[in-house]
GROMACS .gro file of C-alpha atoms in nm:
model
  348
    1UNK     CA    1   1.681   1.014   1.193
    2UNK     CA    2   1.543   0.923   0.836
    3UNK     CA    3   1.641   1.152   0.559
    4UNK     CA    4   1.342   1.205   0.261
    5UNK     CA    5   1.572   1.246  -0.082
    6UNK     CA    6   1.461   1.442  -0.284
    7UNK     CA    7   1.610   1.445  -0.640
    8UNK     CA    8   1.516   1.847  -0.737
    9UNK     CA    9   1.352   2.132  -0.596
   10UNK     CA   10   1.090   2.102  -0.315
   11UNK     CA   11   0.796   2.306  -0.504
   12UNK     CA   12   0.864   2.014  -0.742
   13UNK     CA   13   0.711   1.707  -0.532
   14UNK     CA   14   0.414   1.782  -0.366
   15UNK     CA   15   0.387   1.489  -0.278
   16UNK     CA   16   0.700   1.527  -0.008
   17UNK     CA   17   0.403   1.643   0.234
   18UNK     CA   18   0.316   1.352   0.254
   19UNK     CA   19   0.582   1.207   0.363
   20UNK     CA   20   0.741   1.440   0.687
   21UNK     CA   21   0.282   1.410   0.818
   22UNK     CA   22   0.304   1.040   0.804
   23UNK     CA   23   0.650   1.063   0.996
   24UNK     CA   24   0.544   1.322   1.182
   25UNK     CA   25   0.217   1.155   1.284
   26UNK     CA   26   0.466   0.938   1.492
   27UNK     CA   27   0.710   1.199   1.646
   28UNK     CA   28   0.989   0.981   1.387
   29UNK     CA   29   1.238   1.230   1.337
   30UNK     CA   30   1.371   1.305   0.979
   31UNK     CA   31   1.547   1.532   0.771
   32UNK     CA   32   1.495   1.652   0.355
   33UNK     CA   33   1.777   1.624   0.139
   34UNK     CA   34   1.729   1.857  -0.233
   35UNK     CA   35   1.866   1.918  -0.493
   36UNK     CA   36   1.898   2.282  -0.610
   37UNK     CA   37   1.829   2.244  -0.916
   38UNK     CA   38   1.727   2.640  -0.960
   39UNK     CA   39   1.903   2.827  -0.735
   40UNK     CA   40   1.564   2.872  -0.451
   41UNK     CA   41   1.615   2.902  -0.144
   42UNK     CA   42   1.540   2.624   0.077
   43UNK     CA   43   1.480   2.522   0.426
   44UNK     CA   44   1.532   2.214   0.425
   45UNK     CA   45   1.822   1.990   0.697
   46UNK     CA   46   2.065   2.056   0.334
   47UNK     CA   47   2.044   2.152  -0.085
   48UNK     CA   48   2.266   2.082  -0.271
   49UNK     CA   49   2.300   2.330  -0.508
   50UNK     CA   50   2.449   2.272  -0.888
   51UNK     CA   51   2.225   2.452  -1.098
   52UNK     CA   52   2.042   2.165  -1.401
   53UNK     CA   53   1.790   2.268  -1.625
   54UNK     CA   54   1.473   2.111  -1.598
   55UNK     CA   55   1.489   2.012  -1.958
   56UNK     CA   56   1.818   1.990  -2.001
   57UNK     CA   57   1.977   1.739  -2.262
   58UNK     CA   58   1.937   1.349  -2.167
   59UNK     CA   59   2.393   1.331  -2.110
   60UNK     CA   60   2.338   1.657  -1.846
   61UNK     CA   61   2.068   1.517  -1.662
   62UNK     CA   62   2.280   1.141  -1.665
   63UNK     CA   63   2.626   1.282  -1.572
   64UNK     CA   64   2.443   1.538  -1.314
   65UNK     CA   65   2.217   1.273  -1.143
   66UNK     CA   66   2.534   1.027  -1.095
   67UNK     CA   67   2.713   1.394  -0.948
   68UNK     CA   68   2.382   1.465  -0.726
   69UNK     CA   69   2.468   1.077  -0.610
   70UNK     CA   70   2.771   1.118  -0.479
   71UNK     CA   71   2.711   1.404  -0.309
   72UNK     CA   72   2.458   1.204  -0.169
   73UNK     CA   73   2.670   0.890  -0.030
   74UNK     CA   74   2.932   1.122   0.132
   75UNK     CA   75   2.661   1.344   0.351
   76UNK     CA   76   2.414   1.013   0.388
   77UNK     CA   77   2.807   0.910   0.585
   78UNK     CA   78   2.875   1.111   0.709
   79UNK     CA   79   2.535   1.252   0.913
   80UNK     CA   80   2.468   0.909   0.924
   81UNK     CA   81   2.115   0.839   0.855
   82UNK     CA   82   1.956   0.492   0.970
   83UNK     CA   83   1.731   0.491   0.691
   84UNK     CA   84   1.686   0.626   0.381
   85UNK     CA   85   1.389   0.735   0.222
   86UNK     CA   86   1.367   0.787  -0.242
   87UNK     CA   87   1.053   0.998  -0.319
   88UNK     CA   88   1.144   0.874  -0.752
   89UNK     CA   89   1.379   0.603  -0.787
   90UNK     CA   90   1.638   0.761  -0.997
   91UNK     CA   91   1.940   0.945  -0.782
   92UNK     CA   92   1.896   0.533  -0.623
   93UNK     CA   93   1.998   0.377  -0.878
   94UNK     CA   94   2.294   0.611  -0.929
   95UNK     CA   95   2.348   0.467  -0.599
   96UNK     CA   96   2.265   0.076  -0.567
   97UNK     CA   97   2.570  -0.043  -0.513
   98UNK     CA   98   2.652   0.173  -0.172
   99UNK     CA   99   2.342   0.070  -0.033
  100UNK     CA  100   2.326  -0.299  -0.163
  101UNK     CA  101   2.669  -0.229   0.036
  102UNK     CA  102   2.561   0.040   0.290
  103UNK     CA  103   2.173  -0.067   0.293
  104UNK     CA  104   2.035  -0.304   0.247
  105UNK     CA  105   1.618  -0.270   0.359
  106UNK     CA  106   1.709   0.038   0.493
  107UNK     CA  107   1.542   0.249   0.228
  108UNK     CA  108   1.252   0.310   0.070
  109UNK     CA  109   1.149   0.360  -0.294
  110UNK     CA  110   0.853   0.572  -0.385
  111UNK     CA  111   0.666   0.526  -0.759
  112UNK     CA  112   0.521   0.751  -0.941
  113UNK     CA  113   0.548   0.819  -1.328
  114UNK     CA  114   0.629   0.578  -1.642
  115UNK     CA  115   1.059   0.716  -1.665
  116UNK     CA  116   1.386   0.564  -1.821
  117UNK     CA  117   1.445   0.333  -1.494
  118UNK     CA  118   1.212   0.086  -1.687
  119UNK     CA  119   1.411   0.095  -1.977
  120UNK     CA  120   1.737  -0.037  -1.781
  121UNK     CA  121   1.503  -0.336  -1.574
  122UNK     CA  122   1.766  -0.551  -1.484
  123UNK     CA  123   1.917  -0.281  -1.243
  124UNK     CA  124   1.569  -0.155  -1.148
  125UNK     CA  125   1.484  -0.487  -1.041
  126UNK     CA  126   1.757  -0.528  -0.854
  127UNK     CA  127   1.731  -0.196  -0.636
  128UNK     CA  128   1.341  -0.293  -0.556
  129UNK     CA  129   1.542  -0.642  -0.441
  130UNK     CA  130   1.720  -0.381  -0.213
  131UNK     CA  131   1.446  -0.149  -0.095
  132UNK     CA  132   1.291  -0.295   0.250
  133UNK     CA  133   0.944  -0.118   0.128
  134UNK     CA  134   0.789   0.049  -0.192
  135UNK     CA  135   0.470   0.258  -0.227
  136UNK     CA  136   0.325   0.344  -0.563
  137UNK     CA  137   0.132   0.621  -0.672
  138UNK     CA  138  -0.109   0.357  -0.935
  139UNK     CA  139  -0.237   0.051  -0.911
  140UNK     CA  140  -0.101   0.039  -1.234
  141UNK     CA  141   0.237   0.050  -1.079
  142UNK     CA  142   0.202  -0.243  -0.948
  143UNK     CA  143   0.266  -0.494  -1.244
  144UNK     CA  144   0.609  -0.381  -1.236
  145UNK     CA  145   0.677  -0.302  -0.892
  146UNK     CA  146   0.721  -0.663  -0.620
  147UNK     CA  147   0.409  -0.840  -0.539
  148UNK     CA  148   0.460  -0.601  -0.151
  149UNK     CA  149   0.458  -0.285  -0.282
  150UNK     CA  150   0.233  -0.072  -0.121
  151UNK     CA  151   0.013   0.201  -0.286
  152UNK     CA  152   0.041   0.526  -0.165
  153UNK     CA  153  -0.260   0.810  -0.336
  154UNK     CA  154  -0.108   1.145  -0.416
  155UNK     CA  155  -0.383   1.285  -0.101
  156UNK     CA  156  -0.298   1.412   0.243
  157UNK     CA  157  -0.404   1.157   0.500
  158UNK     CA  158  -0.532   1.466   0.723
  159UNK     CA  159  -0.709   1.663   0.444
  160UNK     CA  160  -0.931   1.208   0.358
  161UNK     CA  161  -0.998   1.246   0.659
  162UNK     CA  162  -1.090   1.636   0.718
  163UNK     CA  163  -1.364   1.535   0.388
  164UNK     CA  164  -1.502   1.175   0.501
  165UNK     CA  165  -1.599   1.454   0.803
  166UNK     CA  166  -1.797   1.750   0.571
  167UNK     CA  167  -2.125   1.707   0.486
  168UNK     CA  168  -2.125   1.817   0.147
  169UNK     CA  169  -2.521   1.919  -0.035
  170UNK     CA  170  -2.586   1.854  -0.355
  171UNK     CA  171  -2.513   2.050  -0.612
  172UNK     CA  172  -2.776   2.397  -0.660
  173UNK     CA  173  -2.908   2.287  -1.076
  174UNK     CA  174  -2.763   2.475  -1.318
  175UNK     CA  175  -2.909   2.572  -1.668
  176UNK     CA  176  -2.561   2.508  -1.849
  177UNK     CA  177  -2.326   2.217  -1.774
  178UNK     CA  178  -1.983   2.308  -1.665
  179UNK     CA  179  -1.731   2.135  -1.884
  180UNK     CA  180  -1.346   2.294  -1.699
  181UNK     CA  181  -1.038   2.228  -1.695
  182UNK     CA  182  -0.847   2.338  -1.373
  183UNK     CA  183  -0.420   2.368  -1.387
  184UNK     CA  184  -0.190   2.319  -1.566
  185UNK     CA  185  -0.334   2.296  -1.991
  186UNK     CA  186  -0.136   2.137  -2.219
  187UNK     CA  187  -0.149   1.799  -2.487
  188UNK     CA  188  -0.305   2.068  -2.688
  189UNK     CA  189  -0.522   1.777  -2.952
  190UNK     CA  190  -0.743   1.666  -2.636
  191UNK     CA  191  -0.869   2.002  -2.528
  192UNK     CA  192  -0.921   2.125  -2.901
  193UNK     CA  193  -1.121   1.794  -3.004
  194UNK     CA  194  -1.314   1.857  -2.642
  195UNK     CA  195  -1.381   2.189  -2.751
  196UNK     CA  196  -1.515   2.078  -3.101
  197UNK     CA  197  -1.749   1.817  -2.938
  198UNK     CA  198  -1.939   2.051  -2.715
  199UNK     CA  199  -1.915   2.353  -2.974
  200UNK     CA  200  -2.104   2.686  -3.011
  201UNK     CA  201  -2.333   2.442  -2.737
  202UNK     CA  202  -2.595   2.699  -2.619
  203UNK     CA  203  -2.663   2.417  -2.271
  204UNK     CA  204  -2.259   2.361  -2.297
  205UNK     CA  205  -2.033   2.593  -2.127
  206UNK     CA  206  -1.646   2.498  -2.154
  207UNK     CA  207  -1.390   2.700  -1.891
  208UNK     CA  208  -1.003   2.708  -1.902
  209UNK     CA  209  -0.906   2.841  -1.567
  210UNK     CA  210  -0.511   2.812  -1.587
  211UNK     CA  211  -0.202   2.825  -1.766
  212UNK     CA  212  -0.022   2.594  -1.948
  213UNK     CA  213   0.221   2.494  -2.323
  214UNK     CA  214  -0.119   2.489  -2.475
  215UNK     CA  215  -0.361   2.820  -2.370
  216UNK     CA  216  -0.246   3.024  -2.624
  217UNK     CA  217  -0.271   2.801  -2.936
  218UNK     CA  218  -0.644   2.733  -2.782
  219UNK     CA  219  -0.725   3.067  -2.782
  220UNK     CA  220  -0.686   3.117  -3.125
  221UNK     CA  221  -0.902   2.797  -3.236
  222UNK     CA  222  -1.131   2.946  -2.977
  223UNK     CA  223  -1.079   3.347  -3.171
  224UNK     CA  224  -1.035   3.216  -3.490
  225UNK     CA  225  -1.303   2.904  -3.566
  226UNK     CA  226  -1.620   3.160  -3.408
  227UNK     CA  227  -1.623   2.926  -3.073
  228UNK     CA  228  -1.850   3.184  -2.766
  229UNK     CA  229  -1.881   2.921  -2.527
  230UNK     CA  230  -1.530   2.821  -2.450
  231UNK     CA  231  -1.360   3.078  -2.184
  232UNK     CA  232  -1.011   3.144  -2.022
  233UNK     CA  233  -0.957   3.221  -1.709
  234UNK     CA  234  -0.627   3.258  -1.699
  235UNK     CA  235  -0.336   3.185  -1.375
  236UNK     CA  236  -0.561   3.134  -1.021
  237UNK     CA  237  -0.412   3.114  -0.695
  238UNK     CA  238  -0.405   2.785  -0.462
  239UNK     CA  239  -0.687   2.942  -0.272
  240UNK     CA  240  -0.954   2.961  -0.561
  241UNK     CA  241  -0.888   2.558  -0.655
  242UNK     CA  242  -1.219   2.448  -0.355
  243UNK     CA  243  -1.405   2.682  -0.619
  244UNK     CA  244  -1.325   2.605  -0.918
  245UNK     CA  245  -1.380   2.274  -0.867
  246UNK     CA  246  -1.694   2.287  -0.762
  247UNK     CA  247  -1.865   2.621  -0.950
  248UNK     CA  248  -1.826   2.234  -1.241
  249UNK     CA  249  -1.991   2.012  -1.362
  250UNK     CA  250  -1.767   1.756  -1.467
  251UNK     CA  251  -1.295   1.826  -1.517
  252UNK     CA  252  -1.186   1.755  -1.794
  253UNK     CA  253  -0.932   1.466  -1.744
  254UNK     CA  254  -0.942   1.336  -2.142
  255UNK     CA  255  -0.537   1.306  -2.209
  256UNK     CA  256  -0.297   1.135  -2.444
  257UNK     CA  257  -0.369   0.768  -2.461
  258UNK     CA  258   0.027   0.704  -2.421
  259UNK     CA  259   0.094   0.421  -2.158
  260UNK     CA  260   0.224   0.622  -1.926
  261UNK     CA  261  -0.070   0.910  -1.942
  262UNK     CA  262  -0.319   0.596  -1.854
  263UNK     CA  263  -0.124   0.479  -1.587
  264UNK     CA  264  -0.041   0.733  -1.358
  265UNK     CA  265  -0.301   0.919  -1.091
  266UNK     CA  266  -0.372   1.236  -1.195
  267UNK     CA  267  -0.413   1.524  -0.885
  268UNK     CA  268  -0.763   1.676  -1.059
  269UNK     CA  269  -0.871   1.302  -1.025
  270UNK     CA  270  -0.804   1.350  -0.632
  271UNK     CA  271  -0.886   1.719  -0.723
  272UNK     CA  272  -1.230   1.570  -0.810
  273UNK     CA  273  -1.248   1.341  -0.545
  274UNK     CA  274  -1.269   1.568  -0.221
  275UNK     CA  275  -1.445   1.878  -0.391
  276UNK     CA  276  -1.758   1.629  -0.519
  277UNK     CA  277  -1.685   1.699  -0.932
  278UNK     CA  278  -1.777   1.484  -1.141
  279UNK     CA  279  -1.512   1.340  -1.417
  280UNK     CA  280  -1.463   1.262  -1.767
  281UNK     CA  281  -1.158   1.009  -1.820
  282UNK     CA  282  -1.013   0.820  -2.094
  283UNK     CA  283  -1.211   0.496  -2.071
  284UNK     CA  284  -0.845   0.299  -2.042
  285UNK     CA  285  -0.740   0.438  -1.800
  286UNK     CA  286  -0.634   0.322  -1.470
  287UNK     CA  287  -0.913   0.659  -1.337
  288UNK     CA  288  -1.195   0.497  -1.536
  289UNK     CA  289  -1.211   0.175  -1.374
  290UNK     CA  290  -1.251   0.391  -1.003
  291UNK     CA  291  -1.505   0.637  -1.218
  292UNK     CA  292  -1.667   0.426  -1.400
  293UNK     CA  293  -1.724   0.158  -1.011
  294UNK     CA  294  -1.834   0.459  -0.825
  295UNK     CA  295  -2.051   0.651  -1.098
  296UNK     CA  296  -1.803   0.961  -1.096
  297UNK     CA  297  -1.876   1.018  -1.472
  298UNK     CA  298  -1.793   0.996  -1.776
  299UNK     CA  299  -1.568   0.677  -1.975
  300UNK     CA  300  -1.433   0.755  -2.323
  301UNK     CA  301  -1.250   0.636  -2.576
  302UNK     CA  302  -1.295   0.952  -2.811
  303UNK     CA  303  -1.575   1.266  -2.841
  304UNK     CA  304  -1.795   1.152  -3.025
  305UNK     CA  305  -2.135   1.274  -2.904
  306UNK     CA  306  -1.970   1.363  -2.602
  307UNK     CA  307  -2.248   1.667  -2.566
  308UNK     CA  308  -2.488   1.382  -2.560
  309UNK     CA  309  -2.374   1.180  -2.346
  310UNK     CA  310  -2.283   1.496  -2.062
  311UNK     CA  311  -2.651   1.577  -2.089
  312UNK     CA  312  -2.789   1.250  -2.054
  313UNK     CA  313  -2.614   1.192  -1.707
  314UNK     CA  314  -2.771   1.262  -1.498
  315UNK     CA  315  -2.514   1.519  -1.180
  316UNK     CA  316  -2.820   1.529  -0.959
  317UNK     CA  317  -2.855   1.229  -0.865
  318UNK     CA  318  -2.878   1.189  -0.495
  319UNK     CA  319  -2.669   0.856  -0.525
  320UNK     CA  320  -2.333   1.034  -0.647
  321UNK     CA  321  -2.325   1.167  -0.316
  322UNK     CA  322  -2.322   0.812  -0.169
  323UNK     CA  323  -2.079   0.715  -0.412
  324UNK     CA  324  -1.876   1.030  -0.373
  325UNK     CA  325  -1.806   0.864   0.016
  326UNK     CA  326  -1.783   0.524  -0.123
  327UNK     CA  327  -1.438   0.598  -0.249
  328UNK     CA  328  -1.310   0.884  -0.052
  329UNK     CA  329  -1.359   0.557   0.259
  330UNK     CA  330  -1.153   0.317  -0.007
  331UNK     CA  331  -0.877   0.595  -0.017
  332UNK     CA  332  -0.884   0.712   0.284
  333UNK     CA  333  -0.867   0.306   0.429
  334UNK     CA  334  -0.608   0.272   0.202
  335UNK     CA  335  -0.325   0.581   0.255
  336UNK     CA  336  -0.363   0.506   0.637
  337UNK     CA  337  -0.219   0.119   0.508
  338UNK     CA  338   0.083   0.268   0.385
  339UNK     CA  339   0.130   0.531   0.651
  340UNK     CA  340   0.129   0.246   0.871
  341UNK     CA  341   0.349   0.096   0.697
  342UNK     CA  342   0.613   0.373   0.672
  343UNK     CA  343   0.620   0.391   1.023
  344UNK     CA  344   0.696   0.116   1.068
  345UNK     CA  345   0.950   0.061   0.773
  346UNK     CA  346   1.034   0.415   0.955
  347UNK     CA  347   1.106   0.293   1.298
  348UNK     CA  348   1.251  -0.019   1.268
   0.00000   0.00000   0.00000
C-alpha cells in the first residue's frame, strides 16, 4: 500500500490527481493522507484535522508542520504503508530522522515551487539523498535536484492523450486581437503595464476572466483613466475555461521578474497548449524556451511596442497547429516517462 501525503486540504493540490491516476493505471493500491487545515469535508482515507490559516505567521507554520509530521509518523507506522509519496517536500523535512530510519529509499518527493526549503539546503540535500525518486514540475528545478529527478508536468496524461487525438481547427479570423488573463487575477503592476501598452487600441481587446486580489484596483484604474477596451467578466466555473481560452488569441502570462515565478511552469501555459491559445510570456522565463522553440506566442522583456508585436504576429499561420501538436507529443512522452518511473517505484 502506498500513501500519498498532502500537506493541506486536497483542493489546494490539483496535481494530486496526476499521482492518483498514475497509480490507478497500474492497479496500485494507495491511500491519501491530508492535513485538513480549513475544516472542510475531505473524502480521503486519513484526515488530520487541525486548523491553520494559509496566511499564518512563520512561527505558527513551523509549529503546525512539526505537529503534522509527528501525527504522520504515528499514522504511517500504525497503517504500515510500504511506500510514501510526499506532495511537496516540506513536511518530509520535519520527518527526515523517521524517514532515514524506517523509509530509506522508500519514499518519493515531488517539488513544485521555490520555497523556504532552499534556505536550509544542507538538510534538503540530505533528504533528497534518502529518497527513492524525485519529480519536479519545471526543467528549471533540475539544477536544484539530483540529476536523476524526473519531470512531471502539471497535466493529466489522459487529458494529454485526448488532446493529441483531437483534430483542432485553425481559429477563425476576427477583427480584433483578444488578449485574455484567465484565472486568478493578481500582480497589479504587470497587468497595468499590459493595459497601458494596449489602452484604447481599437484593434485589441483586453479581457480579465476570473477573480483575484488585483481585480478591484484594475477596475478602478481602467475607469479613472477612461480606458475603453478592457473588460472584466468575473469568476467562472471550470466548464467555461476551455471556451475562454479558445476565444482568446493570446493569453497574458506576463509575470513579475522574480526567480521563483520565472522558474515555474504555470497552469496557464499548459491550458494554452491544450486549448490552442497563443501566449505572452517573459523572455527570461523557463516557459519562453517552449514558446520560442515552437512559435506559440510572444516572449517579451517589457511591454514597449507590445501592440505592434501583437499585430505583426501571424496568428493564423497553419504551422501553429503543427507546432502545438509537436509540443503536445513532447509533453505526453515526458509525462509517460514520469508515470513509468513513479509506478516502478511503487511496485518494487
